[in-house]
Coordinates of C-alpha atoms in Angstrom, one line a residue:
Chain A
M92 CA -77.8 15.0 193.5
S93 CA -79.1 12.4 196.0
V94 CA -82.7 12.1 197.0
L95 CA -81.6 13.0 200.5
D96 CA -80.2 16.4 199.4
R97 CA -83.5 17.2 197.7
T98 CA -85.4 16.3 200.8
R99 CA -83.5 18.9 202.8
R100 CA -84.6 21.6 200.5
R101 CA -88.3 20.9 200.6
P102 CA -90.5 23.4 202.4
G103 CA -92.1 20.6 204.3
A104 CA -88.8 20.0 206.1
I105 CA -88.6 23.5 207.6
D106 CA -90.0 22.3 211.0
G107 CA -87.4 19.5 211.2
P108 CA -87.5 15.9 210.1
V109 CA -90.7 13.9 210.0
N110 CA -91.0 11.0 212.5
V111 CA -92.1 7.7 211.1
L112 CA -93.8 5.0 213.1
L113 CA -93.8 1.4 211.8
V114 CA -96.4 -1.0 213.2
E115 CA -95.2 -4.5 212.3
D116 CA -95.4 -7.7 214.3
N117 CA -93.3 -9.8 211.9
P118 CA -89.7 -9.3 213.1
L119 CA -88.2 -10.1 209.7
D120 CA -90.5 -7.6 207.9
A121 CA -89.6 -5.0 210.6
R122 CA -85.9 -5.8 210.2
S123 CA -86.2 -5.5 206.4
T124 CA -87.9 -2.1 206.7
L125 CA -85.3 -0.9 209.2
R126 CA -82.4 -2.1 207.2
A127 CA -83.8 -0.4 204.1
A128 CA -84.4 2.7 206.2
R129 CA -80.8 2.6 207.5
K130 CA -79.4 2.3 204.0
L131 CA -81.5 5.4 203.1
E132 CA -80.2 7.2 206.1
L133 CA -83.6 7.3 207.7
A134 CA -82.9 5.0 210.6
D135 CA -83.0 7.6 213.3
R136 CA -86.4 8.7 212.2
V137 CA -88.1 5.3 212.1
D138 CA -89.6 3.8 215.3
V139 CA -91.2 0.3 215.5
V140 CA -94.0 -1.2 217.6
S141 CA -95.4 -4.6 217.1
D142 CA -99.1 -4.4 218.0
G143 CA -102.1 -2.1 217.5
Q144 CA -102.5 -0.9 221.1
A145 CA -98.8 -0.1 221.4
A146 CA -99.1 1.9 218.2
L147 CA -102.0 4.0 219.6
D148 CA -100.1 4.5 222.9
R149 CA -96.9 5.6 221.1
L150 CA -98.8 8.0 218.8
R151 CA -100.4 9.7 221.8
Q152 CA -97.2 9.7 223.9
A153 CA -95.2 11.2 221.0
R154 CA -97.8 14.0 220.6
A155 CA -97.7 14.7 224.4
D156 CA -93.9 14.8 224.2
G157 CA -94.1 17.4 221.4
V158 CA -92.5 15.1 218.8
P159 CA -95.7 13.8 216.9
V160 CA -95.6 11.0 214.4
G161 CA -95.6 12.5 211.0
L162 CA -96.2 9.3 209.0
L163 CA -97.7 5.9 210.1
L164 CA -96.7 2.8 208.3
L165 CA -99.3 0.3 209.3
D166 CA -99.6 -3.5 208.9
L167 CA -103.1 -4.8 208.8
N168 CA -102.6 -8.3 210.2
L169 CA -101.7 -7.6 213.8
P170 CA -102.3 -9.5 217.1
G171 CA -105.0 -8.0 219.3
K172 CA -106.1 -4.7 217.7
D173 CA -105.4 -5.1 214.0
G174 CA -104.6 -2.5 211.5
H175 CA -108.2 -1.7 210.7
D176 CA -108.9 -1.1 214.4
V177 CA -106.0 1.2 214.7
L178 CA -107.0 3.1 211.7
R179 CA -110.6 3.5 212.9
E180 CA -109.5 4.7 216.4
L181 CA -106.9 7.1 214.9
R182 CA -109.5 8.7 212.6
A183 CA -111.9 9.1 215.6
D184 CA -109.3 10.8 217.7
P185 CA -109.3 14.6 217.2
D186 CA -105.6 14.9 218.1
L187 CA -104.4 12.2 215.8
Q188 CA -107.0 12.1 213.0
T189 CA -104.8 14.0 210.5
T190 CA -101.9 11.6 210.7
P191 CA -101.0 10.3 207.2
V192 CA -101.3 6.5 207.1
V193 CA -99.7 4.2 204.6
I194 CA -100.9 0.6 204.9
L195 CA -98.0 -1.8 204.4
T196 CA -99.4 -5.4 204.2
S197 CA -99.0 -8.7 202.4
S198 CA -102.8 -8.9 201.9
V199 CA -104.0 -8.4 198.4
E200 CA -107.7 -9.0 199.3
Q201 CA -109.9 -6.3 197.7
A202 CA -112.0 -6.2 200.9
D203 CA -108.9 -5.1 202.8
V204 CA -107.9 -2.5 200.2
N205 CA -111.4 -1.0 200.0
G206 CA -111.9 -1.2 203.8
A207 CA -108.6 0.6 204.5
Y208 CA -109.4 3.5 202.2
Q209 CA -112.9 3.7 203.6
Q210 CA -111.5 4.0 207.0
G211 CA -109.2 6.8 205.9
A212 CA -105.9 5.2 204.8
N213 CA -103.9 7.6 202.6
A214 CA -102.2 4.8 200.6
Y215 CA -102.2 1.0 200.4
V216 CA -98.9 -0.7 199.6
N217 CA -98.1 -4.4 199.3
K218 CA -95.0 -5.6 201.2
P219 CA -92.2 -6.0 198.7
T220 CA -90.2 -9.3 198.3
G221 CA -86.5 -9.2 198.8
L222 CA -84.3 -6.6 200.3
D223 CA -84.0 -4.8 197.0
G224 CA -87.8 -4.5 197.0
W225 CA -87.8 -3.1 200.4
L226 CA -85.1 -0.5 199.5
E227 CA -87.1 0.5 196.5
A228 CA -90.4 0.8 198.4
M229 CA -88.8 2.8 201.3
A230 CA -87.1 5.1 198.8
T231 CA -90.4 5.7 197.1
I232 CA -92.1 6.3 200.4
R233 CA -89.4 8.7 201.4
E234 CA -89.5 10.5 198.0
F235 CA -93.3 10.9 198.1
W236 CA -94.3 11.2 201.7
L237 CA -91.2 12.8 203.2
S238 CA -90.3 15.0 200.3
L239 CA -92.9 15.7 197.7
A240 CA -96.0 15.7 199.8
I241 CA -96.7 18.5 202.3
L242 CA -97.8 17.0 205.5
P243 CA -100.1 18.5 208.2
R244 CA -98.3 20.2 211.0
R245 CA -99.4 21.6 214.3
Chain B
M270 CA -131.3 -111.3 194.3
H271 CA -134.5 -112.9 195.2
H272 CA -135.3 -113.3 191.6
P273 CA -133.5 -115.6 189.3
A274 CA -131.2 -113.7 186.8
T275 CA -132.6 -115.8 183.9
G276 CA -135.4 -113.2 183.3
A277 CA -137.9 -116.0 183.1
D278 CA -141.5 -115.1 184.0
R279 CA -142.2 -115.3 187.7
E280 CA -145.3 -116.8 189.2
P281 CA -147.3 -113.7 190.5
D282 CA -148.0 -113.4 194.2
R283 CA -151.4 -114.5 195.1
Q284 CA -153.7 -111.5 194.4
P285 CA -155.8 -110.2 197.4
D286 CA -159.4 -109.1 196.9
A287 CA -159.4 -105.7 195.1
R288 CA -161.9 -104.3 197.5
D289 CA -159.8 -105.2 200.5
L290 CA -156.8 -103.7 198.8
W291 CA -158.5 -100.4 198.0
Q292 CA -159.9 -100.1 201.5
A293 CA -156.4 -100.7 202.9
V294 CA -154.9 -98.1 200.6
L295 CA -157.5 -95.5 201.7
R296 CA -157.1 -96.4 205.3
T297 CA -153.3 -96.1 205.3
A298 CA -153.0 -93.3 202.8
V299 CA -150.5 -90.5 204.1
D300 CA -153.1 -87.8 203.3
P301 CA -156.4 -87.5 205.1
I302 CA -159.4 -88.7 203.0
I303 CA -162.9 -87.8 204.0
I304 CA -166.1 -89.0 202.3
I305 CA -169.3 -87.0 202.9
D306 CA -172.8 -87.3 201.6
Q307 CA -174.7 -84.6 199.9
D308 CA -175.8 -83.1 203.2
G309 CA -172.2 -82.7 204.2
V310 CA -172.3 -85.5 206.8
M311 CA -169.1 -87.5 207.1
A312 CA -169.5 -91.1 206.1
H313 CA -165.9 -92.3 206.1
V314 CA -162.6 -91.0 207.3
N315 CA -159.1 -92.6 207.1
E316 CA -156.4 -92.9 209.8
A317 CA -154.5 -89.8 208.5
T318 CA -157.7 -87.8 209.1
E319 CA -157.7 -88.9 212.7
Q320 CA -154.1 -88.0 213.1
L321 CA -154.3 -84.6 211.4
F322 CA -157.5 -83.4 213.2
G323 CA -157.0 -85.2 216.6
Y324 CA -160.4 -87.0 216.5
E325 CA -161.2 -90.7 216.6
A326 CA -163.0 -91.9 213.5
D327 CA -166.3 -92.6 215.3
E328 CA -166.3 -89.1 216.7
L329 CA -166.3 -87.8 213.1
I330 CA -168.6 -90.1 211.3
G331 CA -172.2 -88.8 211.3
R332 CA -171.0 -85.2 212.0
N333 CA -171.2 -82.4 209.5
V334 CA -167.8 -81.9 207.8
S335 CA -168.2 -78.1 208.5
S336 CA -167.1 -78.9 212.1
L337 CA -163.6 -79.4 210.6
M338 CA -163.6 -75.8 209.2
P339 CA -163.0 -72.5 210.9
E340 CA -165.4 -69.6 210.4
P341 CA -166.6 -68.2 208.0
H342 CA -166.6 -71.5 206.0
R343 CA -168.0 -73.4 208.9
S344 CA -171.4 -71.6 208.8
A345 CA -171.4 -71.3 205.1
H346 CA -170.5 -74.8 204.1
D347 CA -174.1 -76.1 203.9
G348 CA -174.9 -73.3 201.7
Y349 CA -171.9 -74.1 199.4
L350 CA -173.2 -77.7 199.0
Q351 CA -176.8 -76.7 198.4
S352 CA -175.7 -74.1 195.9
Y353 CA -173.6 -76.7 194.0
L354 CA -176.4 -79.3 194.0
V355 CA -178.9 -76.7 192.6
T356 CA -176.7 -74.7 190.2
G357 CA -174.0 -77.3 189.4
E358 CA -171.5 -74.4 189.7
A359 CA -168.4 -75.9 191.4
R360 CA -166.2 -73.7 193.5
I361 CA -164.0 -76.4 194.9
I362 CA -165.2 -79.7 193.5
G363 CA -162.9 -80.9 190.8
I364 CA -160.7 -77.8 191.3
G365 CA -159.0 -77.9 194.7
R366 CA -157.7 -75.0 196.7
E367 CA -155.8 -74.1 199.8
V368 CA -157.9 -73.9 202.9
E369 CA -157.6 -73.9 206.7
A370 CA -158.6 -77.0 208.6
L371 CA -159.8 -76.8 212.2
R372 CA -158.4 -79.4 214.7
A373 CA -159.9 -80.8 217.8
D374 CA -157.7 -78.6 219.9
G375 CA -158.9 -75.5 218.2
S376 CA -155.8 -74.9 216.2
T377 CA -155.8 -74.5 212.4
V378 CA -153.6 -76.1 209.8
P379 CA -153.2 -75.1 206.2
V380 CA -154.2 -77.8 203.8
A381 CA -154.5 -78.3 200.1
L382 CA -158.1 -79.6 199.5
A383 CA -159.1 -81.6 196.5
V384 CA -162.7 -82.6 196.2
S385 CA -164.2 -85.1 193.8
E386 CA -167.8 -86.1 193.3
I387 CA -169.0 -89.7 193.2
K388 CA -172.6 -90.6 192.0
L389 CA -173.9 -93.8 193.3
D390 CA -177.6 -95.0 192.9
G391 CA -178.7 -91.4 192.1
R392 CA -177.0 -89.9 195.2
S393 CA -174.0 -87.8 195.3
W394 CA -171.0 -88.4 197.5
F395 CA -168.0 -86.2 197.8
T396 CA -164.5 -87.3 198.5
G397 CA -162.1 -84.8 200.0
I398 CA -158.4 -85.5 199.9
L399 CA -156.3 -83.1 202.2
H400 CA -152.6 -82.5 202.1
D401 CA -151.0 -80.9 205.1
L402 CA -149.2 -77.7 203.9
T403 CA -147.5 -76.9 207.2
K404 CA -144.1 -77.9 206.1
R405 CA -144.4 -76.2 202.7
H406 CA -145.5 -73.1 204.4
L407 CA -142.6 -73.2 206.8
V408 CA -140.2 -73.6 203.9
E409 CA -141.9 -70.8 202.0
A410 CA -141.8 -68.6 205.1
E411 CA -138.1 -69.3 205.4
L412 CA -137.6 -68.5 201.8
R413 CA -139.5 -65.3 202.2
E414 CA -137.5 -64.4 205.2
A415 CA -134.2 -65.2 203.4
K416 CA -135.3 -63.1 200.5
H417 CA -136.3 -60.3 202.8
G418 CA -133.0 -60.6 204.7
L419 CA -131.2 -60.5 201.4
E420 CA -133.1 -57.4 200.4
E421 CA -132.4 -55.9 203.8
R422 CA -128.7 -56.6 203.4
V423 CA -128.6 -55.1 199.9
R424 CA -130.4 -52.1 201.3
E425 CA -127.9 -51.8 204.1
R426 CA -124.9 -52.3 201.8
T427 CA -126.3 -49.7 199.4
A428 CA -126.8 -47.3 202.3
Q429 CA -123.2 -48.0 203.5
L430 CA -121.9 -47.4 200.0
E431 CA -123.8 -44.1 199.7
T432 CA -122.4 -43.1 203.1
S433 CA -118.9 -44.0 202.0
M434 CA -119.3 -42.0 198.8
V435 CA -120.6 -39.0 200.7
E436 CA -117.6 -39.4 203.1
L437 CA -115.2 -39.8 200.2
S438 CA -116.4 -36.7 198.5
R439 CA -116.3 -34.8 201.8
S440 CA -112.8 -36.0 202.4
N441 CA -111.9 -35.0 198.8
R442 CA -113.3 -31.5 199.5
D443 CA -111.4 -31.5 202.8
L444 CA -108.2 -32.4 201.0
E445 CA -108.7 -29.7 198.5
Q446 CA -109.5 -27.3 201.3
F447 CA -106.4 -28.5 203.0
A448 CA -104.2 -28.0 199.9
Y449 CA -105.5 -24.5 199.6
I450 CA -105.0 -23.6 203.3
A451 CA -101.6 -25.3 203.5
S452 CA -100.3 -23.6 200.4
H453 CA -101.8 -20.3 201.4
D454 CA -100.6 -20.3 205.0
L455 CA -97.1 -21.7 204.1
Q456 CA -96.4 -18.7 202.0
A457 CA -95.9 -16.3 205.0
P458 CA -93.2 -18.4 206.8
L459 CA -91.5 -19.1 203.6
R460 CA -91.4 -15.5 202.8
N461 CA -89.8 -15.0 206.2
V462 CA -87.1 -17.6 205.4
R463 CA -86.3 -15.8 202.2
Q464 CA -86.3 -12.4 204.0
G465 CA -84.1 -13.8 206.8
L466 CA -81.6 -15.2 204.2
E467 CA -81.4 -11.9 202.4
L468 CA -81.0 -9.9 205.6
L469 CA -78.3 -12.3 206.7
D470 CA -76.6 -12.1 203.3
D471 CA -76.8 -8.3 203.4
H472 CA -75.5 -8.2 207.0
L473 CA -72.6 -10.5 206.3
G474 CA -71.8 -8.6 203.1
E475 CA -71.6 -5.4 205.1
T476 CA -69.6 -6.7 208.0
L477 CA -67.3 -9.0 206.0
G478 CA -67.1 -6.9 202.9
Q479 CA -65.3 -8.7 200.1
H480 CA -64.3 -11.5 202.4
F481 CA -67.3 -13.6 201.5
D482 CA -65.7 -16.7 200.1
D483 CA -66.8 -18.9 197.2
E484 CA -68.1 -21.6 199.5
A485 CA -70.3 -19.1 201.4
N486 CA -71.6 -17.6 198.1
E487 CA -72.4 -21.1 196.8
L488 CA -74.2 -22.2 199.9
R489 CA -76.3 -19.0 200.0
D490 CA -77.2 -19.4 196.3
L491 CA -78.2 -23.1 196.8
T492 CA -80.4 -22.2 199.8
V493 CA -82.0 -19.3 198.0
A494 CA -82.6 -21.6 195.0
A495 CA -84.3 -24.1 197.3
V496 CA -86.5 -21.4 198.7
V497 CA -87.4 -20.1 195.2
R498 CA -88.3 -23.6 194.2
M499 CA -90.6 -24.1 197.2
E500 CA -92.2 -20.7 196.5
E501 CA -92.9 -21.9 193.0
M502 CA -94.4 -25.2 194.3
I503 CA -96.6 -23.4 196.8
D504 CA -97.7 -20.9 194.1
G505 CA -98.5 -23.9 191.8
L506 CA -100.4 -25.8 194.5
L507 CA -102.4 -22.6 195.2
S508 CA -103.5 -22.2 191.6
Y509 CA -104.2 -26.0 191.5
S510 CA -106.4 -25.8 194.6
R511 CA -108.0 -22.6 193.4
L512 CA -109.4 -24.6 190.5
E513 CA -111.5 -26.5 193.0
R514 CA -112.4 -23.6 195.2
G515 CA -113.9 -21.8 192.2
G516 CA -116.7 -24.3 192.3
E517 CA -118.0 -25.8 189.1
P518 CA -116.4 -24.4 185.9
T519 CA -118.7 -21.9 184.2
Q520 CA -120.4 -23.2 181.0
N521 CA -120.1 -20.5 178.4
L522 CA -119.6 -20.8 174.7
V523 CA -115.9 -20.4 174.0
D524 CA -114.5 -20.0 170.5
L525 CA -111.4 -22.1 170.8
R526 CA -109.9 -20.7 167.7
L527 CA -110.2 -17.1 169.0
L528 CA -108.9 -18.2 172.3
A529 CA -105.9 -20.1 170.8
E530 CA -105.0 -17.0 168.7
E531 CA -105.1 -14.8 171.8
V532 CA -102.9 -17.2 173.7
I533 CA -100.5 -17.4 170.8
D534 CA -100.5 -13.6 170.5
Q535 CA -99.7 -13.3 174.2
M536 CA -96.8 -15.9 173.8
R537 CA -95.5 -14.3 170.6
P538 CA -92.2 -13.1 172.1
E539 CA -91.4 -16.6 173.4
L540 CA -92.5 -18.3 170.2
I541 CA -90.3 -15.9 168.1
R542 CA -87.4 -16.5 170.5
V543 CA -87.5 -20.3 170.0
G544 CA -88.3 -19.9 166.3
A545 CA -91.7 -21.7 166.5
I546 CA -94.1 -22.2 163.6
V547 CA -97.7 -22.6 164.8
E548 CA -100.4 -24.1 162.6
V549 CA -103.9 -23.6 163.9
E550 CA -106.5 -25.7 162.0
K551 CA -110.2 -25.1 162.3
L552 CA -111.0 -25.2 166.0
P553 CA -114.6 -25.5 167.3
T554 CA -116.7 -23.4 169.7
V555 CA -117.0 -25.4 172.8
S556 CA -118.7 -24.9 176.1
G557 CA -116.6 -24.3 179.2
D558 CA -114.8 -21.9 181.5
E559 CA -112.9 -19.5 179.3
I560 CA -110.3 -18.7 181.9
Q561 CA -109.5 -22.3 182.6
L562 CA -109.5 -23.3 178.9
R563 CA -107.1 -20.4 178.3
Q564 CA -104.8 -21.7 181.0
L565 CA -105.0 -25.2 179.5
L566 CA -104.0 -24.1 176.1
Q567 CA -101.3 -21.8 177.5
N568 CA -99.8 -24.6 179.7
L569 CA -99.7 -27.0 176.7
L570 CA -98.1 -24.4 174.4
E571 CA -95.6 -23.4 177.0
N572 CA -94.7 -27.0 177.6
A573 CA -94.1 -27.5 173.9
C574 CA -91.7 -24.5 173.8
K575 CA -89.9 -25.7 176.9
Y576 CA -89.4 -29.3 175.7
R577 CA -88.6 -28.4 172.1
D578 CA -85.9 -30.3 170.3
P579 CA -82.8 -28.0 170.2
E580 CA -81.7 -29.7 166.9
R581 CA -84.7 -28.5 164.9
S582 CA -87.1 -25.6 164.8
L583 CA -90.3 -26.1 166.8
R584 CA -93.5 -26.9 164.8
L585 CA -96.7 -26.7 166.7
S586 CA -100.1 -27.8 165.4
L587 CA -103.6 -27.3 166.9
D588 CA -106.3 -29.5 165.5
A589 CA -109.8 -30.7 166.4
T590 CA -112.0 -33.7 165.6
E591 CA -115.6 -34.2 166.5
G592 CA -116.0 -37.1 168.9
D593 CA -118.9 -39.1 170.4
E594 CA -121.7 -37.7 172.6
G595 CA -121.2 -34.1 171.6
M596 CA -117.5 -34.0 172.7
W597 CA -114.7 -32.4 170.7
Q598 CA -111.2 -33.8 170.7
I599 CA -108.5 -31.1 170.6
S600 CA -104.9 -32.1 169.7
V601 CA -101.9 -30.1 170.4
G602 CA -98.9 -31.6 168.5
D603 CA -95.2 -30.8 168.6
N604 CA -91.9 -32.1 167.2
G605 CA -90.2 -31.7 170.5
I606 CA -88.1 -34.2 172.5
G607 CA -91.2 -36.4 173.2
I608 CA -92.1 -38.4 176.3
E609 CA -91.3 -42.0 176.9
A610 CA -94.3 -44.3 176.8
E611 CA -94.1 -45.3 180.4
Q612 CA -94.0 -41.7 181.5
R613 CA -97.0 -40.6 179.5
N614 CA -99.6 -41.2 182.2
R615 CA -97.4 -40.2 185.1
V616 CA -96.7 -36.7 183.8
F617 CA -100.2 -35.6 184.9
D618 CA -99.4 -36.4 188.5
L619 CA -98.8 -33.5 190.9
F620 CA -95.1 -32.5 191.1
R621 CA -94.1 -35.1 188.5
R622 CA -91.5 -34.1 186.0
A623 CA -90.7 -36.3 183.0
H624 CA -87.5 -34.6 182.1
P625 CA -84.8 -33.9 184.6
G626 CA -82.7 -30.8 183.9
Y627 CA -85.6 -28.5 183.1
E628 CA -87.0 -25.8 185.2
G629 CA -90.4 -26.1 186.8
V630 CA -92.0 -27.9 189.6
G631 CA -94.2 -30.4 187.7
L632 CA -97.6 -28.8 188.1
G633 CA -98.5 -27.6 184.6
L634 CA -99.9 -30.8 183.3
A635 CA -101.6 -31.7 186.7
I636 CA -103.4 -28.4 186.3
C637 CA -104.3 -29.3 182.7
Q638 CA -105.7 -32.6 183.7
R639 CA -107.7 -31.0 186.5
I640 CA -109.2 -28.5 184.1
V641 CA -110.1 -31.1 181.5
E642 CA -111.6 -33.4 184.2
R643 CA -113.7 -30.6 185.5
H644 CA -115.1 -30.1 182.1
G645 CA -116.0 -33.8 181.9
G646 CA -113.3 -34.6 179.4
D647 CA -110.1 -36.7 179.3
I648 CA -106.5 -35.8 178.5
W649 CA -103.8 -38.2 177.2
I650 CA -100.6 -38.2 175.3
E651 CA -99.7 -39.9 172.1
S652 CA -96.3 -39.9 170.4
G653 CA -96.1 -37.5 167.5
P654 CA -95.1 -38.3 163.9
N655 CA -91.6 -36.8 164.2
G656 CA -90.7 -38.1 167.7
G657 CA -92.6 -35.3 169.4
S658 CA -95.8 -35.5 171.4
V659 CA -99.4 -35.0 170.8
F660 CA -101.5 -33.9 173.7
N661 CA -105.2 -34.7 173.2
F662 CA -108.0 -33.6 175.3
T663 CA -111.8 -33.7 175.1
V664 CA -114.2 -30.9 175.9
P665 CA -118.0 -30.7 175.6
G666 CA -119.2 -29.1 172.4
P667 CA -121.8 -26.2 172.4
T668 CA -124.8 -28.6 172.2
R669 CA -124.0 -29.7 175.7
V670 CA -124.6 -26.2 177.0
P671 CA -127.7 -26.2 179.3
S672 CA -130.7 -24.5 177.7
G673 CA -130.8 -20.8 178.4
T674 CA -127.1 -20.2 178.0
E675 CA -127.0 -21.2 174.4
T676 CA -127.2 -18.3 172.0

């Protein structure tokens, strides 16, 4: 039985698939994430933007369109508004504040980790190395966040 | 030539009158000579006196000699004379000293003055012989100036040297900072190169399927290997430069025997794999940075495993001897493949590898050297008894721990 089959049977999936927004400015990291997503048959659920302001715009637009983002994969080191800024603004916005956020970054600085959790991140993950690493990370994220965990719904 | 070479006695020249002769000598003497009576009145002066002071002789004779002195001696001179004649205590007479002489034009000139007393018919006369010191003073001034200039130059050079040293240590710091920043910031693009390669590989694999030929596989593997190697070098450079960024190593008491046992425990699987026998002699407690000393021991032991002789089982020994000035010498010996004599100093250089065909980027020993140097010690290699190597390093013993940290 594949992970995907199990996903379909979870109660969390009743309202349809969860949309994932990836905020990543490094095109190769974005490509790796997308390729891994594609191999896990998640490609049509994952959207990518490359800076903080675009992320907030997309989150609000998606909500207005009735297809809210169910999980945000957020890089910290971004041009303009960085990941910390996005997180702070998100948590201060009544419409968006319950959005689950997984930080996906190459930073291992303890200050970044602590800061992210303080600002309301739900998980902090280091970017994997190698395509196999990405596959494993994305499979784990799917398994936990899109299958095991029950996410807030409107 | 005017005298016969026979050496026969010559008829002496006709002798002039001794009195005439002495008068002439006094008159033409190079140094001024002044004779005064016991009231200080000048009775005789010679030509040199006229020249030095700028007076004619008859302008001087009959005048008090104090007119040739600047104040305060000018006013006091009569008193000096009286005091001598009453007490017999000489301040200049028979002694001589350096004084200022006052010329007709009002200028002064330094002179050495020697005064002697003559008694004739119950009266005292005094003879003063003066020697112009102007030239000597000039020379002395020049010497002083030269000495001063020399001191000034030494000061300047010292200041320059100090500036250079400050600059050197700053540029060293900058270099260390640069190494850190460069290695840290090079990680991200290199990570992208690796990612791009893997994505390309995956993509070509998907689109071409099994049609990836041997040449393509080989090129990909070579490129990935180059990337991996560069990642290792950057990682090594980072840990090397982190040694500097950590500031001065901490100075704690470190039980080297305990530390060695921990390192050996940690390396147990590898030591068993290569069939190593490790002998740890009595190791001292030293003062230093435990984390860095652990890395030092680990690097040396790992090197010994790596460069073991495949023909025989590896024997490792750790030993210590007490050295000078509170330092301990630690020796890590092996019976491995050894290092050629001319390579022994170079292996501590960054990215230097003594043996081709082994993995690694050549940073392990550079890090070892840096750690030892930062502890104020030395590291060097000697050849071992069985063709292997002995790595020696020195570290400060516990007595060198600053007061307060010692238990």
